[in-house]
Coordinates of C-alpha atoms and ligand atoms in Angstrom, one line a residue:
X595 CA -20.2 16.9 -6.3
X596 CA -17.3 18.2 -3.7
X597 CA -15.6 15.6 -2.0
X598 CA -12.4 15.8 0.2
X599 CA -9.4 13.9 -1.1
X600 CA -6.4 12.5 0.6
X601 CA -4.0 14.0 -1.1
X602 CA -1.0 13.2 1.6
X603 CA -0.4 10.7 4.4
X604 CA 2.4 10.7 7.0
X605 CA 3.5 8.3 10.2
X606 CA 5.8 8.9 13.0
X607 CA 7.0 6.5 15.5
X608 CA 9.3 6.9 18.8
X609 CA 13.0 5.7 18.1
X610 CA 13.0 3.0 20.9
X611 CA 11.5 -0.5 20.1
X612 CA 10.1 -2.7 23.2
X613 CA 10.1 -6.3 22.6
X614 CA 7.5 -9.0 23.8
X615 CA 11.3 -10.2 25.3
X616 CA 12.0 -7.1 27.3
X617 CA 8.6 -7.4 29.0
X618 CA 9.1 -10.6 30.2
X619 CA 11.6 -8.5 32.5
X620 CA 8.6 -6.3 33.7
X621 CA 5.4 -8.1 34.4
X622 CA 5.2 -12.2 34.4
X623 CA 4.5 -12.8 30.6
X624 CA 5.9 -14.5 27.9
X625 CA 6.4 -13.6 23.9
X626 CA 4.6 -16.8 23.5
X627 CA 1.2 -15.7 25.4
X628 CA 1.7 -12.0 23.6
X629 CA 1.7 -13.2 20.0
X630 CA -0.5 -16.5 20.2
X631 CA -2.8 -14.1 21.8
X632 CA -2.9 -10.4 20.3
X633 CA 0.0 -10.5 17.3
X634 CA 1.7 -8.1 18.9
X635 CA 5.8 -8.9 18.5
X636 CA 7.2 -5.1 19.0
X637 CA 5.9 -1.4 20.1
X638 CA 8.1 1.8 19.7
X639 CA 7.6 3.7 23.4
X640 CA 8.2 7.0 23.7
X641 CA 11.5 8.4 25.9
X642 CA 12.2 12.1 26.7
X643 CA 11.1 14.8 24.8
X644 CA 8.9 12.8 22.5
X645 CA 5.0 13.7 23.0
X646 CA 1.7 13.1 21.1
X647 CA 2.3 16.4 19.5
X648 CA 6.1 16.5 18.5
X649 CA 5.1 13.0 17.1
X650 CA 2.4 14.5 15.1
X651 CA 4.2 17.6 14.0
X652 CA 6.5 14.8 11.9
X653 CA 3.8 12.8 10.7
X654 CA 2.1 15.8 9.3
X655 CA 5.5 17.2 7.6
X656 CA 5.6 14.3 6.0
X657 CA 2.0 14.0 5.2
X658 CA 2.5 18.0 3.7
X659 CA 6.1 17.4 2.0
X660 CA 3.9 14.5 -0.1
X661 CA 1.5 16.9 -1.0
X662 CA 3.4 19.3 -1.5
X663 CA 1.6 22.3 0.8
X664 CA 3.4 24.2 2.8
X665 CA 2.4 24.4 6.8
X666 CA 1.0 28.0 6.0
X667 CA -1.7 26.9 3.5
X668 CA -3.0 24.7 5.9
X669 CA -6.4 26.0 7.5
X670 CA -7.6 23.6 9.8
X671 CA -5.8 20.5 12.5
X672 CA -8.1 17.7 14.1
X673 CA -6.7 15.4 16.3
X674 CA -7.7 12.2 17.6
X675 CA -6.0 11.1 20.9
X676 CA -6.5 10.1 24.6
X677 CA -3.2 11.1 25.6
X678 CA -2.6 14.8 25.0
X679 CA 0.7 16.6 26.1
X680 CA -1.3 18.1 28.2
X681 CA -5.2 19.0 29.2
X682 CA -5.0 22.2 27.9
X683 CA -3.9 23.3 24.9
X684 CA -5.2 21.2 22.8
X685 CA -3.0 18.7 21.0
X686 CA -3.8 20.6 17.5
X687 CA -3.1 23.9 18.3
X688 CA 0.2 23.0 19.6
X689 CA 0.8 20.8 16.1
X690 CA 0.0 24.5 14.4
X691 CA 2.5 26.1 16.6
X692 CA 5.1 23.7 16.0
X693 CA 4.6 23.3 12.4
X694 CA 3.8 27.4 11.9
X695 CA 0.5 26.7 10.3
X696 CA 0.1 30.5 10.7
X697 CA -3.5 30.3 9.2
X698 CA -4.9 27.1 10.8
X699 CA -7.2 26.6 13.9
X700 CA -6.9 23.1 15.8
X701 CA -8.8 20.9 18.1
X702 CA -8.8 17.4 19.5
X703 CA -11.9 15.3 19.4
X704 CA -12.0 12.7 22.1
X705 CA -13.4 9.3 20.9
X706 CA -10.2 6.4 22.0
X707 CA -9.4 4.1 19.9
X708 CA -11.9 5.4 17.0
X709 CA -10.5 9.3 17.5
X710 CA -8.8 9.1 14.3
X711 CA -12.0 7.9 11.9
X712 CA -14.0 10.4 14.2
X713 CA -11.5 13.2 13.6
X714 CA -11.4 12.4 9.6
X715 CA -15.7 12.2 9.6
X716 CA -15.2 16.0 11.0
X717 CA -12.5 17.1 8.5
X718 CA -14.3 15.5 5.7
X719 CA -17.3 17.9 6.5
X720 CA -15.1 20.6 6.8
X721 CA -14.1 20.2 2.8
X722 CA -17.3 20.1 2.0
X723 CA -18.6 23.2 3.4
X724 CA -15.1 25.2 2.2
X725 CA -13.5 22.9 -1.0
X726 CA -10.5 25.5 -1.2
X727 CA -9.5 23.7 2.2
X728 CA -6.5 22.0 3.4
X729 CA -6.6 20.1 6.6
X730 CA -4.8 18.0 8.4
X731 CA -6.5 14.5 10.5
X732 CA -4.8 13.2 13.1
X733 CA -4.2 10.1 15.1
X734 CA -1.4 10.5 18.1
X735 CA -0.8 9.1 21.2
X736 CA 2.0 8.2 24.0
X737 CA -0.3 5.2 25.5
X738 CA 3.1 4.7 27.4
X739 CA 1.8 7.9 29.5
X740 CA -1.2 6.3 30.8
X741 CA -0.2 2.7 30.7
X742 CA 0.1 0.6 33.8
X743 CA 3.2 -0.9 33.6
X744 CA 2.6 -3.2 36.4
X745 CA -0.6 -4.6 34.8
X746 CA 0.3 -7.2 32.4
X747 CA -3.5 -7.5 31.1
X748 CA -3.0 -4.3 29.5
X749 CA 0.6 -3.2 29.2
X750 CA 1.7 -6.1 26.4
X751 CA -0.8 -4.6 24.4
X752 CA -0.3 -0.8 24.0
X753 CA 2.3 1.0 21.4
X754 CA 2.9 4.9 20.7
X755 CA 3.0 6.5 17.7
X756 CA 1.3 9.0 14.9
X757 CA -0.5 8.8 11.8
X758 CA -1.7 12.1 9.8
X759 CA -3.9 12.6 6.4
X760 CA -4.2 15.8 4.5
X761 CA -7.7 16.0 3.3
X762 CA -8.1 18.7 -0.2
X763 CA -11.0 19.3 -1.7
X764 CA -12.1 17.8 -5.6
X765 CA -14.8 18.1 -8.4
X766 CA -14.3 14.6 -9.4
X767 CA -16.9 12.8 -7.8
X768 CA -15.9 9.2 -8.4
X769 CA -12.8 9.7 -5.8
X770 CA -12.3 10.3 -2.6
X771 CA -13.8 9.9 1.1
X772 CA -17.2 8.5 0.3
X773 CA -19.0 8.1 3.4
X774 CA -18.2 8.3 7.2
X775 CA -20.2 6.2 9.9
X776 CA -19.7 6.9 13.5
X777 CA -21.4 5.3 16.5
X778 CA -21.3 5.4 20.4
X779 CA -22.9 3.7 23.3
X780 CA -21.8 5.1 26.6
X781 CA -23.7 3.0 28.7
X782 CA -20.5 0.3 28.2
X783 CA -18.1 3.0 29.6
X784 CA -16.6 1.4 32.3
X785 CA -15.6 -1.9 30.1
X786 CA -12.7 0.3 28.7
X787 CA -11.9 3.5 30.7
X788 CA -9.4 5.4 32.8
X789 CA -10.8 6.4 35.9
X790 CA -8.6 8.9 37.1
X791 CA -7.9 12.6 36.4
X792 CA -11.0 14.1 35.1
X793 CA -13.4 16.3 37.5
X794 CA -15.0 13.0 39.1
X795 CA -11.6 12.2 40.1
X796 CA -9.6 14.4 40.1
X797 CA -5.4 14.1 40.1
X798 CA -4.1 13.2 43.9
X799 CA -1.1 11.5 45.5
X800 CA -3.6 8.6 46.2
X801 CA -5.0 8.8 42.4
X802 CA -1.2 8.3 41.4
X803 CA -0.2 5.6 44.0
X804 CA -3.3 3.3 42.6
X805 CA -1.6 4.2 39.4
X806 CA -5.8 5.2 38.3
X807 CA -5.0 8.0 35.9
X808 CA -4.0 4.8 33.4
X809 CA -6.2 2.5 30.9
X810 CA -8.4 -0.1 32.8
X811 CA -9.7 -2.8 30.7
X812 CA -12.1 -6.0 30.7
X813 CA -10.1 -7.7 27.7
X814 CA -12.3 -10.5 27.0
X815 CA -15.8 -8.5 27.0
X816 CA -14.2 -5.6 25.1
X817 CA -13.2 -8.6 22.3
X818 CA -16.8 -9.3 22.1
X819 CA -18.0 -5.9 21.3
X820 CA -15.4 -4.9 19.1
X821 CA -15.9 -8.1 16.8
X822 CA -19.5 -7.2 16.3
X823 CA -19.3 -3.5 16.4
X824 CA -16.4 -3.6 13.8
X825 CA -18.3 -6.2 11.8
X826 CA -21.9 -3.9 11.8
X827 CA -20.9 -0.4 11.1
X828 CA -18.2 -2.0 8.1
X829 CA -21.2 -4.1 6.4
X830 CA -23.5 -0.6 7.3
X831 CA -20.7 1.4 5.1
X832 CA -20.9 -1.0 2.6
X833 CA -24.4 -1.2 2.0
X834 CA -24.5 2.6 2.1
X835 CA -22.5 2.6 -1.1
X836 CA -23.7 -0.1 -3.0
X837 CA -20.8 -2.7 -2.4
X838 CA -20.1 -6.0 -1.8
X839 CA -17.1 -7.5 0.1
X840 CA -15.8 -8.2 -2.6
X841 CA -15.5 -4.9 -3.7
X842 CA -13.2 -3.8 -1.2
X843 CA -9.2 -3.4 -2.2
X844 CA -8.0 -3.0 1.2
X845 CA -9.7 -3.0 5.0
X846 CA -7.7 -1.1 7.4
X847 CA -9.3 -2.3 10.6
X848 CA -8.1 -0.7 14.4
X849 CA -5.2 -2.9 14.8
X850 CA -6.2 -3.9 18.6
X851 CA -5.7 -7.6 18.2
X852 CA -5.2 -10.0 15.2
X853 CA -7.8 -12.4 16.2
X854 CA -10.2 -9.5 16.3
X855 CA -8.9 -8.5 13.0
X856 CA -9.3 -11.8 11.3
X857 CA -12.7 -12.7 13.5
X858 CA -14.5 -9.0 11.7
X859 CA -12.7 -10.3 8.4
X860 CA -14.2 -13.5 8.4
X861 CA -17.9 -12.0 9.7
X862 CA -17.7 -9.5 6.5
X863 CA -16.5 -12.1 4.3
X864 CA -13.3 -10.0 3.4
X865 CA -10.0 -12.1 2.7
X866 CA -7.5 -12.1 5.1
X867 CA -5.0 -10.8 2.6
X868 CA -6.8 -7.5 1.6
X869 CA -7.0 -6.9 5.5
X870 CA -4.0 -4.2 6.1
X871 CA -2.4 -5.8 9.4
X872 CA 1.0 -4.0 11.4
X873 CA 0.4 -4.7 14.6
X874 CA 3.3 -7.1 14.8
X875 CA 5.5 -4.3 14.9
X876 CA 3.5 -1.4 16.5
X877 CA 0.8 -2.9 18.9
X878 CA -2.2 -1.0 19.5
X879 CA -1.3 2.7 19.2
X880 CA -5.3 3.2 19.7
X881 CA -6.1 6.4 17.3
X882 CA -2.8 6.5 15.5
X883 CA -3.3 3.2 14.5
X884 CA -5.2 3.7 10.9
X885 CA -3.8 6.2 9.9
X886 CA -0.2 4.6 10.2
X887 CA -1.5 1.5 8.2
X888 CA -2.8 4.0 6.0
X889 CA 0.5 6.0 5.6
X890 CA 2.4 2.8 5.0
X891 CA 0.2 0.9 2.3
X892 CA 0.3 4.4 0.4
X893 CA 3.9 4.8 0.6
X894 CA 4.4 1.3 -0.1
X895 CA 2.1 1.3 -3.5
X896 CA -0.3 -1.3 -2.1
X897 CA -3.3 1.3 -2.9
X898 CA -3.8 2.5 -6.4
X899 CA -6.2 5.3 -7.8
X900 CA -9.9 3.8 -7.8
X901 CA -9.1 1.1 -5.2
X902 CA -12.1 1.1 -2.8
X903 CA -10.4 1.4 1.0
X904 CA -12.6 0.7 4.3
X905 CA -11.4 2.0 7.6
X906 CA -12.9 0.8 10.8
X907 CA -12.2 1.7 14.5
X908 CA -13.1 0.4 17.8
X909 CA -12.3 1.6 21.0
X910 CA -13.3 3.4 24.5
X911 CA -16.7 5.3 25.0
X912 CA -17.5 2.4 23.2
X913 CA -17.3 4.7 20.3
X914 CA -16.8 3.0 16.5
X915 CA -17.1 3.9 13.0
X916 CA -16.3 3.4 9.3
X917 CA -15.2 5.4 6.9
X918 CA -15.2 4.1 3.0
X919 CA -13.1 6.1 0.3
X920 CA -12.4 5.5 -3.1
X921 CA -8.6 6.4 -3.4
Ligands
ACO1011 N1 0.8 -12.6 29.8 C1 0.4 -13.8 30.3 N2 -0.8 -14.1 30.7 C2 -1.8 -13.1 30.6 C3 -1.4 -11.8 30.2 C4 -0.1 -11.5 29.8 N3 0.3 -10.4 29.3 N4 -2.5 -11.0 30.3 C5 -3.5 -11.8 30.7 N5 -3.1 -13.0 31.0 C6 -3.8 -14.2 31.5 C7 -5.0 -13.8 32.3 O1 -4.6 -13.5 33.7 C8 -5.8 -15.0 32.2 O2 -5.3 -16.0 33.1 P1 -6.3 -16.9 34.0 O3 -7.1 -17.7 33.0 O4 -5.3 -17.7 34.8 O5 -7.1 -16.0 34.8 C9 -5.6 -15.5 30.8 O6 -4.3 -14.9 30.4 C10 -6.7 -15.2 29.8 O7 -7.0 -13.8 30.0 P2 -8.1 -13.1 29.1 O8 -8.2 -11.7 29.5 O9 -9.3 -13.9 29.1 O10 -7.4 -13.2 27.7 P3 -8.0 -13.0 26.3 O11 -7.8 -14.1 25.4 O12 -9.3 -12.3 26.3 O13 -6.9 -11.9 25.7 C11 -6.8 -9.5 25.3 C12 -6.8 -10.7 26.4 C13 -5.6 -9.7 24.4 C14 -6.7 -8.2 26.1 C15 -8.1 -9.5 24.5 O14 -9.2 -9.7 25.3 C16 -8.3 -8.3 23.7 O15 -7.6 -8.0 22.7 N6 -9.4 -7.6 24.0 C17 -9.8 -6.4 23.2 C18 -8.9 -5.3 23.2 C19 -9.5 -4.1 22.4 O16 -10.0 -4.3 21.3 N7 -9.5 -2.9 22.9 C20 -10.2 -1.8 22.2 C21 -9.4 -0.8 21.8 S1 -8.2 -0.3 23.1 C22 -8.5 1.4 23.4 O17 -9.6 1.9 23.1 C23 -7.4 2.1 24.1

């Protein structure tokens, strides 16, 4: 049976680190409220010259230099993010132009906080139909872009960065990406949106004054969803595949919040220490956010061959989804 394999994982993060300290110097919050409430201690924010896709062009150098492929043998970029350099192009084809990924086509898909899992479900397909494949997944964002720095309820929260896989194809059919789950229920849309800049309202000096091309939030509802949403789709990959909590080496959960994290933990019946947590020191990068957990329990040699690894993302839409591979 073909299955797509990671065969190379790469993160990148801005240079400048924000403390939970230098927002108390922006909006009227404390580190206390910050940490007791979300985990969150740091986030890197972009400054000049760093975008969604220069970050992305690193992580996937990175993710390649592992592999050892070189940018021209790779045939295919899919990125997840909500905050693109720019409408048009596409994040991935300007990631192929910057790497010189000669041979590659790219696209975004356009799922928030899940854009990464929903971008992997698509590469994984990919590999399938074509095993010779390489392709690159992504998860970028500079959430600084479309933050509102003067709303504390959501600017504590939010960190930039990027996360990248390289997806190969292989024979052996105990390993690899197992089975993807994705979900969506638009009808919760406006819990979790940004109302600005597409064609229902489009970019004007009033739009930017009301500061509406940036992420609008009802915190405490969103929590709700996210806990059972998370919680459903995991247990749905799990029973898919025959497999018990207990069964699972490492959960890499959308770090949004640590008490969501250990609330979907606890639900599933997972322990708290095979739940891969980082938002301490990045935040919630939304679709970078897996993949840079993923990047750094590879490097690090938490995950070895065979160890069963669950992914799960929450985030705008509402879109969520699981993705179970056996490393
Ligand atoms: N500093 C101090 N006080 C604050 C802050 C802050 N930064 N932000 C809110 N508060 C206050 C509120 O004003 C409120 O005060 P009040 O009681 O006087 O009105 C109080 O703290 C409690 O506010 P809640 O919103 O009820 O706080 P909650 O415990 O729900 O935590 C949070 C808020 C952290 C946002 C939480 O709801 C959460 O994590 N939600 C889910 C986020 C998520 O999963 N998002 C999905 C992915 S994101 C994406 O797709 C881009």
């Amino acid at each position: 049976m073909n299955r797509s394999v990671i065969i190379g994982t790469g993160s990148a993060v801005p240079k400048k680190v924000v403390t939970n300290e230098d927002l108390e110097s922006i909006v009227d919050t404390s580190d206390e409220w910050i940490r007791t409430r979300t985990g969150i201690k740091q986030r890197y924010i972009a400054e000049d010259g760093e975008t969604t896709s220069s970050l992305a062009t690193v992580a996937s150098l990175r993710a390649l230099e592992m592999a050892g492929v070189s940018p021209e043998e790779v045939d295919m970029i899919v990125v997840g993010t909500t905050s693109p350099d720019m409408i048009m192009p596409n994040t991935g084809a300007l990631i192929q132009k910057h790497l010189g990924a000669t041979k590659a086509f790219g696209f975004d898909v356009y799922a928030a906080c899940s854009g990464f899992v929903y971008a992997l479900a698509v590469a994984d397909k990919f590999v399938k139909e074509k095993p010779g494949s390489k392709i690159l997944a992504v998860g970028a964002e500079i959430l600084s872009s479309i933050t509102d720095w003067q709303d504390r309820n959501t600017c504590v929260l939010f960190g930039d960065a990027a996360g990248v896989v390289l997806l190969g194809g292989s024979q052996e059919s105990d390993r690899g990406i197992l089975s993807t789950h994705l979900r969506s229920d638009g009808r919760l849309w406006e819990l979790l949106h940004i109302p600005g800049g597409g064609c229902v309202y489009p970019p004007s000096a009033e739009m930017a004054e009301k500061r509406d091309y940036c992420i609008r939030m009802q915190g405490n509802e969103v929590f709700k969803h996210a806990v059972r949403s998370l919680a459903g789709v995991a247990r749905e990959a799990m029973e898919e595949n025959q497999l018990k909590p207990d069964d699972i080496d490492l959960f890499i959960p959308h770090q949004a919040n640590m008490r969501i994290m250990k609330k979907v933990a606890e639900s599933l019946e997972i322990p708290i220490d095979r739940v891969y947590v980082n938002i301490d020191r990045y935040g919630n990068t939304s679709s970078a956010s897996i993949p840079v957990a993923l990047d750094e329990a590879n490097r690090s040699g938490r995950l070895k061959r065979g160890d069963l690894v669950l992914l799960d993302a929450f985030g705008g839409g509402f879109t969520w989804g699981a993705v179970m591979i056996r490393w």
